[in-house]
GROMACS .gro file of N, CA, C and O in nm:
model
  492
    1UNK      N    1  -4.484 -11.955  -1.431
    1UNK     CA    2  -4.586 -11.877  -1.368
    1UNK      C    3  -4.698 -11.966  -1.316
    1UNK      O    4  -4.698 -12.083  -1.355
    2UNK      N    5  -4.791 -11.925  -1.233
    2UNK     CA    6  -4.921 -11.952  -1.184
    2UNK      C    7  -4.994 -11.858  -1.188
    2UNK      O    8  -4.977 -11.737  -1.179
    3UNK      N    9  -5.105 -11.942  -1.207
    3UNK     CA   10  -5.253 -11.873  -1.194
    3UNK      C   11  -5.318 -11.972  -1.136
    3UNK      O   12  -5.309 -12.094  -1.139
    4UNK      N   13  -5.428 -11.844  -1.046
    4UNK     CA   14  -5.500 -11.908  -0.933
    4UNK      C   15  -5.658 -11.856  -0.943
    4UNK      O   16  -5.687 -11.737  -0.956
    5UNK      N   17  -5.746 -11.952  -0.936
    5UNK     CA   18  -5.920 -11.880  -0.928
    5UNK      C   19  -5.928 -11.936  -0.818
    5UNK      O   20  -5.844 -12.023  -0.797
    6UNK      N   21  -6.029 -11.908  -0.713
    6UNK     CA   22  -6.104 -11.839  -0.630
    6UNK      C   23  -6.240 -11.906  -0.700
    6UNK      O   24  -6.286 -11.850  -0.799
    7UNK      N   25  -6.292 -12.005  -0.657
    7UNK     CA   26  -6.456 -12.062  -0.630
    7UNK      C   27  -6.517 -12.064  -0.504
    7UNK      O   28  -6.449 -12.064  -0.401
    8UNK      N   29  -6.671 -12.064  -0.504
    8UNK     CA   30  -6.720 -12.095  -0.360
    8UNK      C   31  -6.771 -12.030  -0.288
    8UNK      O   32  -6.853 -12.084  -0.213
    9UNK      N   33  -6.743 -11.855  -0.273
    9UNK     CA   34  -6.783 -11.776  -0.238
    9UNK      C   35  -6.946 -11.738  -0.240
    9UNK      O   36  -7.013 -11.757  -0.341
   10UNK      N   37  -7.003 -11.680  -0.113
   10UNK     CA   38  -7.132 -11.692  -0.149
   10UNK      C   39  -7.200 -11.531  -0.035
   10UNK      O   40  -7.143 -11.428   0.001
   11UNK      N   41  -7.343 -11.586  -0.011
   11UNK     CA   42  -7.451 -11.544   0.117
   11UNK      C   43  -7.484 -11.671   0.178
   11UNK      O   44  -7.540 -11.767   0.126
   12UNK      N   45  -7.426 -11.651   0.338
   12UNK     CA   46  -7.490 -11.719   0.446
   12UNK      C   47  -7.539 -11.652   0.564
   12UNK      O   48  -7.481 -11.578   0.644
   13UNK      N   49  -7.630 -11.684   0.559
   13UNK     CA   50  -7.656 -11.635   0.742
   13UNK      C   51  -7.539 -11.686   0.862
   13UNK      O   52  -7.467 -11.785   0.876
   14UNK      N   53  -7.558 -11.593   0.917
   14UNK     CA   54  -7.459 -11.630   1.085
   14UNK      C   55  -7.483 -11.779   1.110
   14UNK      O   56  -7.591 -11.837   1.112
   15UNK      N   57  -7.324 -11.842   1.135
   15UNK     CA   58  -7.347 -11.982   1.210
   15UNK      C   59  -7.383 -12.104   1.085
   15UNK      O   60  -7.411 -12.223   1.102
   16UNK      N   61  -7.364 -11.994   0.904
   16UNK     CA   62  -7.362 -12.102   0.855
   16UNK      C   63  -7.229 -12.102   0.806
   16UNK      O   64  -7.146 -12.021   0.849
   17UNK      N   65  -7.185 -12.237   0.665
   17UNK     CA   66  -7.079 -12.264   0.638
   17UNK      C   67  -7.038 -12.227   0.533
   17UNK      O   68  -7.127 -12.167   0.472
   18UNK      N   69  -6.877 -12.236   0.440
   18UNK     CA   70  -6.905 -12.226   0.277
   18UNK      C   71  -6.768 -12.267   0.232
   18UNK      O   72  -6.689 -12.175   0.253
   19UNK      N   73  -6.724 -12.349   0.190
   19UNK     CA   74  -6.605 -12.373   0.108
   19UNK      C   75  -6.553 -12.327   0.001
   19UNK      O   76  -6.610 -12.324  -0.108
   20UNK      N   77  -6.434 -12.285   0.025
   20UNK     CA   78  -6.345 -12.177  -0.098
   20UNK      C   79  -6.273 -12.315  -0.150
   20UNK      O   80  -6.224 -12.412  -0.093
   21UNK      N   81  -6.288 -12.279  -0.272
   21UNK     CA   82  -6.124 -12.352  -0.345
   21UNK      C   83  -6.068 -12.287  -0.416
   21UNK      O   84  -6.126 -12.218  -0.500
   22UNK      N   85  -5.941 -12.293  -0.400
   22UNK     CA   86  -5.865 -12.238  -0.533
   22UNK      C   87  -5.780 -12.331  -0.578
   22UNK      O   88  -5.692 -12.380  -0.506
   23UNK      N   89  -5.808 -12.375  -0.749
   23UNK     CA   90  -5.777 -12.374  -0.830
   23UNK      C   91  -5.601 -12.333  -0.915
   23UNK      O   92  -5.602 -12.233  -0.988
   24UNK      N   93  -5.468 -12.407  -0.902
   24UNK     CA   94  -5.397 -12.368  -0.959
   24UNK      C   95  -5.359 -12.421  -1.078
   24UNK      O   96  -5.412 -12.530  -1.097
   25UNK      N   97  -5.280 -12.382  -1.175
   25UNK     CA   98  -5.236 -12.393  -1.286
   25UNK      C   99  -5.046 -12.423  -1.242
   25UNK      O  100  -4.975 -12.370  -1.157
   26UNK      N  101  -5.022 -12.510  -1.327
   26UNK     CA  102  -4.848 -12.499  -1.310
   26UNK      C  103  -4.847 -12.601  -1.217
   26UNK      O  104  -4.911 -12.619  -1.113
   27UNK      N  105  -4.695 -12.711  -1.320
   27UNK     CA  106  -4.682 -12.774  -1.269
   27UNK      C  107  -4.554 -12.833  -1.135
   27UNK      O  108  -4.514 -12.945  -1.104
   28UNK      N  109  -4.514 -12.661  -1.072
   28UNK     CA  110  -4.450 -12.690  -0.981
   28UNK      C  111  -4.516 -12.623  -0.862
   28UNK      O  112  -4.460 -12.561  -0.772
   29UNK      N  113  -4.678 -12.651  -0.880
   29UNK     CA  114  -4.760 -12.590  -0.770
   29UNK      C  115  -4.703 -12.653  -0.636
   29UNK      O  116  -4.737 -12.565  -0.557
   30UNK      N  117  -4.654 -12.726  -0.579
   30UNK     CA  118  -4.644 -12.880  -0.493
   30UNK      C  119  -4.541 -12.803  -0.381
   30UNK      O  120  -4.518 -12.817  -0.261
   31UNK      N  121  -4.486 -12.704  -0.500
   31UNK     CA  122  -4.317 -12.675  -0.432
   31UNK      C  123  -4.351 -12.541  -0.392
   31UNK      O  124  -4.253 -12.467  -0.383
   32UNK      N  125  -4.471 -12.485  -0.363
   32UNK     CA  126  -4.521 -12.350  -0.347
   32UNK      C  127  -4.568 -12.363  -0.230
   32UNK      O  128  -4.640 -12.459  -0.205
   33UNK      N  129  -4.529 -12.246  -0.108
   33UNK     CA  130  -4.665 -12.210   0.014
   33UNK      C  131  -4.787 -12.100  -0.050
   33UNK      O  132  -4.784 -12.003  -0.126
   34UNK      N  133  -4.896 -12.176   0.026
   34UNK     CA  134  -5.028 -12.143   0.005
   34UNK      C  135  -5.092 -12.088   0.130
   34UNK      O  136  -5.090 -12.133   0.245
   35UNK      N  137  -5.163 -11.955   0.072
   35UNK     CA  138  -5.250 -11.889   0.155
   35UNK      C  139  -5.348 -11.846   0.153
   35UNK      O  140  -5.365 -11.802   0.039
   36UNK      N  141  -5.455 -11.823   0.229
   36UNK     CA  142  -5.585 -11.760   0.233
   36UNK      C  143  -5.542 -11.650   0.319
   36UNK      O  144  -5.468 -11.655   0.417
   37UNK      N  145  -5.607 -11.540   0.263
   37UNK     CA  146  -5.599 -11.415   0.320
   37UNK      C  147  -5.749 -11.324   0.275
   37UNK      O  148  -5.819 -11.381   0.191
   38UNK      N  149  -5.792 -11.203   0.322
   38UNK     CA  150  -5.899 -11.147   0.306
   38UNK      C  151  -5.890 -11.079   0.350
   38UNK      O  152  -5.818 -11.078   0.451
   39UNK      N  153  -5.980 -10.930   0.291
   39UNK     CA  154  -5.998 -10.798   0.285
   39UNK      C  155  -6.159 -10.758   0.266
   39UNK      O  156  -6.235 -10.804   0.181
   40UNK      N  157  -6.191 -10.660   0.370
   40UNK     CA  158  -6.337 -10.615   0.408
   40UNK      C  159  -6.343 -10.487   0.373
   40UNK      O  160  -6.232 -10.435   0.381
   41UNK      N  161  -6.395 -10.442   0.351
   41UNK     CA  162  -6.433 -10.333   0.258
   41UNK      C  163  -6.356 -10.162   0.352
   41UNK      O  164  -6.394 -10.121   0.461
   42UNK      N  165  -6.279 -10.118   0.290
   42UNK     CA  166  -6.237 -10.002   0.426
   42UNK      C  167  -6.125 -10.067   0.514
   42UNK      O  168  -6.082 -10.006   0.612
   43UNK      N  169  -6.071 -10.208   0.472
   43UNK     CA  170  -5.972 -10.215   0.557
   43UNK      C  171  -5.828 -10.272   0.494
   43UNK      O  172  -5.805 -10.233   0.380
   44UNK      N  173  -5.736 -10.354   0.552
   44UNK     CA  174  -5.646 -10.408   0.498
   44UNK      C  175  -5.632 -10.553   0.466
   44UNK      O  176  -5.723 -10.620   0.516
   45UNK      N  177  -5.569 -10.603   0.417
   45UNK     CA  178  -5.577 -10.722   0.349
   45UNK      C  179  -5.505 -10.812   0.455
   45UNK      O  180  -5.383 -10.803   0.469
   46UNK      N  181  -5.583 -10.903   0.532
   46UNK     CA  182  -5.499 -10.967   0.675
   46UNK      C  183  -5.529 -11.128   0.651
   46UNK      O  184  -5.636 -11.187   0.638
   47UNK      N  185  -5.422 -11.165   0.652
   47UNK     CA  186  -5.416 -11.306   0.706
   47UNK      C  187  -5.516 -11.421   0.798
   47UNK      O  188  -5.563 -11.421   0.912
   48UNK      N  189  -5.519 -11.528   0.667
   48UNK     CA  190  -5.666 -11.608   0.737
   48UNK      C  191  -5.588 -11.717   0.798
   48UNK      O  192  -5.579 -11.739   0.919
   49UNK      N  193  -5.510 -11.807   0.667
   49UNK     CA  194  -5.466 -11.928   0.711
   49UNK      C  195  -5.350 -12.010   0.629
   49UNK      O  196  -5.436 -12.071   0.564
   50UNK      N  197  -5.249 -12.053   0.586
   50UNK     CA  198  -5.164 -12.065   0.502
   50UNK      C  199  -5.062 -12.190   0.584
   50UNK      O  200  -5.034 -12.209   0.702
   51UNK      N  201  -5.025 -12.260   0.461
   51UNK     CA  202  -4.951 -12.369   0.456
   51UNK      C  203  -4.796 -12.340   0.414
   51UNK      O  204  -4.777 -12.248   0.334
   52UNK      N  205  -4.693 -12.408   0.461
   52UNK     CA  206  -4.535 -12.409   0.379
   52UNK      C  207  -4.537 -12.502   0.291
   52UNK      O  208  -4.623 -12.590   0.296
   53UNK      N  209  -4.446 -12.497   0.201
   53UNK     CA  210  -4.423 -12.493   0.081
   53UNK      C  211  -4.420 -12.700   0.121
   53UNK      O  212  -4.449 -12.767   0.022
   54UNK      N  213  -4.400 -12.752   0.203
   54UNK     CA  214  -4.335 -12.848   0.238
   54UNK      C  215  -4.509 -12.935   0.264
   54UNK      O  216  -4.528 -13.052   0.232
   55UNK      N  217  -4.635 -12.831   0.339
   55UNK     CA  218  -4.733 -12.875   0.406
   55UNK      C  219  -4.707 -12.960   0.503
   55UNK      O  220  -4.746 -13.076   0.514
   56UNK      N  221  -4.653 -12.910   0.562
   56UNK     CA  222  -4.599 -12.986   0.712
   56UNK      C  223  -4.699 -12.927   0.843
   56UNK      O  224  -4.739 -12.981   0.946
   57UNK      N  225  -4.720 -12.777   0.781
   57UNK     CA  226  -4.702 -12.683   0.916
   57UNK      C  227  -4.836 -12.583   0.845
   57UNK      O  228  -4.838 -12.524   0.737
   58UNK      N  229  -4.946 -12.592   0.956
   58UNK     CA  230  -5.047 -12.500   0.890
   58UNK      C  231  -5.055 -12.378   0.999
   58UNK      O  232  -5.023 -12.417   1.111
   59UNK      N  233  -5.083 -12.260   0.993
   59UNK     CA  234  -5.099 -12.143   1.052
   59UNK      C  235  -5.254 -12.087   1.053
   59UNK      O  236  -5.311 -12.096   0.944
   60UNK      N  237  -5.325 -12.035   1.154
   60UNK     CA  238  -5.451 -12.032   1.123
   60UNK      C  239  -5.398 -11.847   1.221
   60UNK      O  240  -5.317 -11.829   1.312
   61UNK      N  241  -5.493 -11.743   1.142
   61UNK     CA  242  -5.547 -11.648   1.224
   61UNK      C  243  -5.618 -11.666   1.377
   61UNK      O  244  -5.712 -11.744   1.393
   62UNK      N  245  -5.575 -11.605   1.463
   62UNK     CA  246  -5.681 -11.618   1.597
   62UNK      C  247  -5.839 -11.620   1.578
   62UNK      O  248  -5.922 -11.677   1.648
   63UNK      N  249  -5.862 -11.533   1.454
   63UNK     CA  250  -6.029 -11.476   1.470
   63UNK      C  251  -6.077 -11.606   1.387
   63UNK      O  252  -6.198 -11.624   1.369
   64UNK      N  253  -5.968 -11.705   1.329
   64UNK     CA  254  -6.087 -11.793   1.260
   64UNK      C  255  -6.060 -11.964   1.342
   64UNK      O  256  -6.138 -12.058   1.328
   65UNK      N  257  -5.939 -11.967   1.420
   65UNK     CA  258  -5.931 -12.096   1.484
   65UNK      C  259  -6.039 -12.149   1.531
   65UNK      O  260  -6.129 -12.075   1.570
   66UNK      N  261  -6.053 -12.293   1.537
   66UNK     CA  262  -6.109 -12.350   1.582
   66UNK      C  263  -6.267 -12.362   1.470
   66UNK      O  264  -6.359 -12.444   1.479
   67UNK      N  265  -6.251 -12.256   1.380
   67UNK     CA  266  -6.357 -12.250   1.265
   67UNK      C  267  -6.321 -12.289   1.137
   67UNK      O  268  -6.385 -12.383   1.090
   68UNK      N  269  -6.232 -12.238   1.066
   68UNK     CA  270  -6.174 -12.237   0.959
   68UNK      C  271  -6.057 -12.357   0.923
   68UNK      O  272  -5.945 -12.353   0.973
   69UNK      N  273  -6.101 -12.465   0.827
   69UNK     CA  274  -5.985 -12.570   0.815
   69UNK      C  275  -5.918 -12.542   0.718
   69UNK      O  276  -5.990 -12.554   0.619
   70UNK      N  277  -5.814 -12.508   0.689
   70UNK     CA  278  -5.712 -12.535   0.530
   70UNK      C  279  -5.644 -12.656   0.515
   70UNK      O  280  -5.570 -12.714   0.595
   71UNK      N  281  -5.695 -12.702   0.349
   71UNK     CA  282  -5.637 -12.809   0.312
   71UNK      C  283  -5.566 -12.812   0.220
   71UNK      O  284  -5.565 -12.711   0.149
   72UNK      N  285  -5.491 -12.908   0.188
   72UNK     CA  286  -5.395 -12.889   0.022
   72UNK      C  287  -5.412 -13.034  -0.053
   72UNK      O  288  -5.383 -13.141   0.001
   73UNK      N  289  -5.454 -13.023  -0.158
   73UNK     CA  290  -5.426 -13.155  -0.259
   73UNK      C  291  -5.360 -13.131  -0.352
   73UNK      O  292  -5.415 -13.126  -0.462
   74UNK      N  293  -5.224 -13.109  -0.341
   74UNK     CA  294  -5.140 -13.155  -0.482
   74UNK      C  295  -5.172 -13.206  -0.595
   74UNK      O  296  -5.153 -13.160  -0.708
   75UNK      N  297  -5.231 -13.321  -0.559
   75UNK     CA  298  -5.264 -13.408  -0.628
   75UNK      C  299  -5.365 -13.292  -0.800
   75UNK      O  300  -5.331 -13.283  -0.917
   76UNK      N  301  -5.453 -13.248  -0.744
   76UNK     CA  302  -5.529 -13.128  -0.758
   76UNK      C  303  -5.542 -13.041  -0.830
   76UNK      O  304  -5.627 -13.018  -0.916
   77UNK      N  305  -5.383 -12.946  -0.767
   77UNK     CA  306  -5.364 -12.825  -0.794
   77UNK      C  307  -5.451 -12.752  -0.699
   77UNK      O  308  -5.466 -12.639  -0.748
   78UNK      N  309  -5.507 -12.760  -0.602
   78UNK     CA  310  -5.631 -12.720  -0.524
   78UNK      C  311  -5.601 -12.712  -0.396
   78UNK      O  312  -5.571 -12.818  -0.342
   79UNK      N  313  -5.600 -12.576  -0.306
   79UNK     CA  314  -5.669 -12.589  -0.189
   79UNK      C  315  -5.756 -12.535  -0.132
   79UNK      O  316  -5.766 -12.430  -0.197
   80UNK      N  317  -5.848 -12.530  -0.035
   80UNK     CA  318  -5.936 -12.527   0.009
   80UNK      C  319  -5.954 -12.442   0.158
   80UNK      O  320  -5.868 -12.437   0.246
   81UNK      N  321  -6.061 -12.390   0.163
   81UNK     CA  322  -6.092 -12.306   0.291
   81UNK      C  323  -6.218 -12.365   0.367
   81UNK      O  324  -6.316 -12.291   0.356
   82UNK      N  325  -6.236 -12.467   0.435
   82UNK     CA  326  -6.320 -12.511   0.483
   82UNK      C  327  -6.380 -12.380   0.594
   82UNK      O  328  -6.289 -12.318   0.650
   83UNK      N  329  -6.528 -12.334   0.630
   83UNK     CA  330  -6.542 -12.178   0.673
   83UNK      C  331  -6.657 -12.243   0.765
   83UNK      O  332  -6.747 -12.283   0.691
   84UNK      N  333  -6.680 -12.261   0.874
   84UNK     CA  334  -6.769 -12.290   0.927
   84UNK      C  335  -6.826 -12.171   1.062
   84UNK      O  336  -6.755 -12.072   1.079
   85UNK      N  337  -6.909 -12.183   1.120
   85UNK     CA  338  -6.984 -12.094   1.206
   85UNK      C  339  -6.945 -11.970   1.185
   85UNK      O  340  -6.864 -11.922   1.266
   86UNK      N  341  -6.988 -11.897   1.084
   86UNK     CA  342  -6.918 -11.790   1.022
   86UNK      C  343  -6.984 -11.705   1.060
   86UNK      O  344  -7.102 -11.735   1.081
   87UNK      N  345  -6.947 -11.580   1.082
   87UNK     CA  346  -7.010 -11.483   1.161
   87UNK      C  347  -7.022 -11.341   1.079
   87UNK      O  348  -7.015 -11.365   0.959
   88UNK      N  349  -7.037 -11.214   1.104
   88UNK     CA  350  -7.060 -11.133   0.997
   88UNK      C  351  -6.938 -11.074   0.961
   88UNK      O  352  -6.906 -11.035   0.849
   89UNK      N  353  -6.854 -11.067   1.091
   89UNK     CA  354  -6.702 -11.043   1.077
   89UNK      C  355  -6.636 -11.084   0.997
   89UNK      O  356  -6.516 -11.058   0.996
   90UNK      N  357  -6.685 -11.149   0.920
   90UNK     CA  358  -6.611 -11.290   0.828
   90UNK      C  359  -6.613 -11.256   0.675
   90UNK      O  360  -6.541 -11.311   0.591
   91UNK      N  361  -6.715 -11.146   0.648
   91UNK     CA  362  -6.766 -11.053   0.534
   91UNK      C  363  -6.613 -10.990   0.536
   91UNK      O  364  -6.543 -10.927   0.617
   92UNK      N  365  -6.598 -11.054   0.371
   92UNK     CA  366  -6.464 -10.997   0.298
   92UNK      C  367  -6.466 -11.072   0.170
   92UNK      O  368  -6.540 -11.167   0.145
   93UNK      N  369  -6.367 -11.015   0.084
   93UNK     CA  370  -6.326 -11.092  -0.021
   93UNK      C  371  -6.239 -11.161   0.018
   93UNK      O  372  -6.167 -11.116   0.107
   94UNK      N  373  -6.217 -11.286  -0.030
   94UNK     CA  374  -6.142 -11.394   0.020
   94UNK      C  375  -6.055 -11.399  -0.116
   94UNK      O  376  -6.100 -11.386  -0.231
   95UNK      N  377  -5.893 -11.424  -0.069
   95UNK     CA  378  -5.856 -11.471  -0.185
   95UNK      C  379  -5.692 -11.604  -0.173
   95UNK      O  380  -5.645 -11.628  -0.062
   96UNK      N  381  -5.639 -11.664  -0.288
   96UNK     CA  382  -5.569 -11.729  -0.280
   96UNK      C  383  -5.416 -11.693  -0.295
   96UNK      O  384  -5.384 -11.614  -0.384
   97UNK      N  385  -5.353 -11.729  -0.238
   97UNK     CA  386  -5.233 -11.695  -0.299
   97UNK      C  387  -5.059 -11.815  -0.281
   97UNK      O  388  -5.025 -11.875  -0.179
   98UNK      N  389  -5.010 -11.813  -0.373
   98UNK     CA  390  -4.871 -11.890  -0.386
   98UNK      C  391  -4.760 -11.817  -0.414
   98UNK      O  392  -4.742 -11.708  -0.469
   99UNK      N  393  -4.688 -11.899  -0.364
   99UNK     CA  394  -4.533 -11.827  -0.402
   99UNK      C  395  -4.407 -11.873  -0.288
   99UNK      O  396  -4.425 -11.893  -0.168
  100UNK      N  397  -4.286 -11.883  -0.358
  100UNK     CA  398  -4.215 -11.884  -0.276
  100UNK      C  399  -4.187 -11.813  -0.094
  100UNK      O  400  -4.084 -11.784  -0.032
  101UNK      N  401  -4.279 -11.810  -0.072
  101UNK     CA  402  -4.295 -11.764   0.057
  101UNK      C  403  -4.228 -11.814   0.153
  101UNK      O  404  -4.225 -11.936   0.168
  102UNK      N  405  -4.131 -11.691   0.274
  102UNK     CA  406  -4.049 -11.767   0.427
  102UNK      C  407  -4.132 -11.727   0.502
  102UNK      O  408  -4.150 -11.817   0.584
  103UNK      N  409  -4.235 -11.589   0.534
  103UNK     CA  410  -4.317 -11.584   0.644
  103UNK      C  411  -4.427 -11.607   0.599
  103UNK      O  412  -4.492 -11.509   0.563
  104UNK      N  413  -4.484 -11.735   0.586
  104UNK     CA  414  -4.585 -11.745   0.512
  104UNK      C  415  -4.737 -11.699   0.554
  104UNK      O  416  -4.844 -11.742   0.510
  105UNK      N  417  -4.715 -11.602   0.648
  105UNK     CA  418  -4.855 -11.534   0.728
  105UNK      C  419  -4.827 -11.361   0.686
  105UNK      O  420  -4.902 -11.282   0.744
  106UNK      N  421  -4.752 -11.316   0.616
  106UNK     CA  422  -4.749 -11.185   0.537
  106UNK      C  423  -4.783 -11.155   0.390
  106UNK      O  424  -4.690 -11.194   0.319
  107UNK      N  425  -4.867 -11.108   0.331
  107UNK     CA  426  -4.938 -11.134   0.238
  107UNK      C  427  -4.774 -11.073   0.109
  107UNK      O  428  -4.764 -11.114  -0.007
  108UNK      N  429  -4.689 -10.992   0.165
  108UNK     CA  430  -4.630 -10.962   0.083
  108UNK      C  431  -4.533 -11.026   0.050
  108UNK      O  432  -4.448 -10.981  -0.026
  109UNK      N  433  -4.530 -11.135   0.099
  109UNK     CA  434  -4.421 -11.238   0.085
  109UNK      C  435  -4.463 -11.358  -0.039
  109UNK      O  436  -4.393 -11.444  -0.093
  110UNK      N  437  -4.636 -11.315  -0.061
  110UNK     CA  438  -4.646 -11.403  -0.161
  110UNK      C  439  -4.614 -11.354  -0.342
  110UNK      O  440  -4.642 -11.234  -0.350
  111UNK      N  441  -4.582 -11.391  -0.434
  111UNK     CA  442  -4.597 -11.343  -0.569
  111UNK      C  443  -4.726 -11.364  -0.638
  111UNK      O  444  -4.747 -11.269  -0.713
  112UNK      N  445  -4.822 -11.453  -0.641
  112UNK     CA  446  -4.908 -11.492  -0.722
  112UNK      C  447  -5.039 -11.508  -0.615
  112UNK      O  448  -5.048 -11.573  -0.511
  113UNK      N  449  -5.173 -11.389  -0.710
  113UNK     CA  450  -5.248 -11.413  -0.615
  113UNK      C  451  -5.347 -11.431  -0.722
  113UNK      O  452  -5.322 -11.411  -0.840
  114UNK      N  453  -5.515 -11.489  -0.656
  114UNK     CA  454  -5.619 -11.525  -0.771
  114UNK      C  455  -5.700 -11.362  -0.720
  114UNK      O  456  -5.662 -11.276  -0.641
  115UNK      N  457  -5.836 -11.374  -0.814
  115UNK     CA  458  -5.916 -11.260  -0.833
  115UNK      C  459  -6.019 -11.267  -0.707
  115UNK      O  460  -6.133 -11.223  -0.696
  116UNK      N  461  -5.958 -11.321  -0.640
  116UNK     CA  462  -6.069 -11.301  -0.496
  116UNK      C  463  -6.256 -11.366  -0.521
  116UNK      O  464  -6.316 -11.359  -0.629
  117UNK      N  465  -6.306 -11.415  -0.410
  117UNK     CA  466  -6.388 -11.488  -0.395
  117UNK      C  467  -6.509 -11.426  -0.322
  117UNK      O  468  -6.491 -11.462  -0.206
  118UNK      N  469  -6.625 -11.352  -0.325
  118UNK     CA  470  -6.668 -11.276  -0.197
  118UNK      C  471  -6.733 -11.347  -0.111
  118UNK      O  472  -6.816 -11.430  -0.150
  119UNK      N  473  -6.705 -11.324   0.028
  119UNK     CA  474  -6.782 -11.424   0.117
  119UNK      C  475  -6.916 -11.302   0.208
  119UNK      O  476  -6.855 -11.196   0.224
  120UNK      N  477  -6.987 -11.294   0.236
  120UNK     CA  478  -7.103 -11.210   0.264
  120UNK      C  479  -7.200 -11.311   0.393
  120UNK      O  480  -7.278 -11.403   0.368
  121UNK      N  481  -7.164 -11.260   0.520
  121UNK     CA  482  -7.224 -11.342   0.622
  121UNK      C  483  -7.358 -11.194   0.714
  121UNK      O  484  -7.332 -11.082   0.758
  122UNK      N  485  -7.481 -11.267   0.707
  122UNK     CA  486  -7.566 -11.180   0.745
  122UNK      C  487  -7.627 -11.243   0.853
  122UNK      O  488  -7.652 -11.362   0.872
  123UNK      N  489  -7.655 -11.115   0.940
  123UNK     CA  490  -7.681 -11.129   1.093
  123UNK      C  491  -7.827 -11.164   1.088
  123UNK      O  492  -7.889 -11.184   1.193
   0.00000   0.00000   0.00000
C-alpha cells in the first residue's frame, strides 16, 4: 500500500505563488504514476498535471500550462506542484494521487489518493 499527505496549501492573492508537496510512503513509490488533480467547491474533481509511472512524459491541464510545474524525486518519495501566477480560478482543494495508472489524466484510474491540500487565491 501507499499513503500520501498533501503539504503547502495556503492564501495568496492573484498573481501570487505556492508549492504543494506530497509526501509518499512505500517503497515501490518509483514504479507508480503520479498526479495532481483538484476540486472547487460545487464541482468535479478535474485534472491538473500528472507524470507516468516511467517519468518520461508529463501532462499539464490547458487552464494551468505555462503556470504550473510538476516534479518527481524518487529519491524522496515526493512530488511537487510548483503553482505560479495563480488566479482565483485556481481556488480548490488540491490533492495527490498514485497508482498503477494507463490514462494517467483520469482521476479514476488512480488507486491511492492523499487528504487534499486547500489552495485559496483572492482577487
Amino acid at each position: 500500500q501507499v499513503q500520501l499527505v498533501e503539504s503547502g496549501g495556503g492564501l495568496v492573492q492573484a498573481g501570487g505563488s505556492l508549492r504543494l508537496s506530497c509526501a509518499a510512503s512505500g517503497r515501490t513509490f518509483s514504479s507508480y504514476a503520479m498526479g495532481w488533480f483538484r476540486q472547487a467547491p460545487g464541482k468535479e474533481r478535474e485534472f491538473v498535471a500528472a507524470t507516468s509511472w516511467s517519468g518520461g512524459n508529463i501532462y499539464y491541464a490547458d487552464a494551468v500550462k505555462g503556470r504550473f510545474t510538476f516534479s518527481r524525486d524518487n529519491a524522496k518519495n515526493t512530488v511537487y506542484l510548483q503553482m505560479n501566477s495563480l488566479k482565483p480560478e485556481d481556488t480548490a482543494v488540491y490533492y495527490c494521487a498514485a497508482g498503477a495508472a494507463v490514462v494517467i489524466t483520469a482521476s479514476y484510474e488512480y488507486d491511492y489518493w492523499g487528504q487534499g491540500t486547500q489552495v485559496t487565491v483572492s482577487s
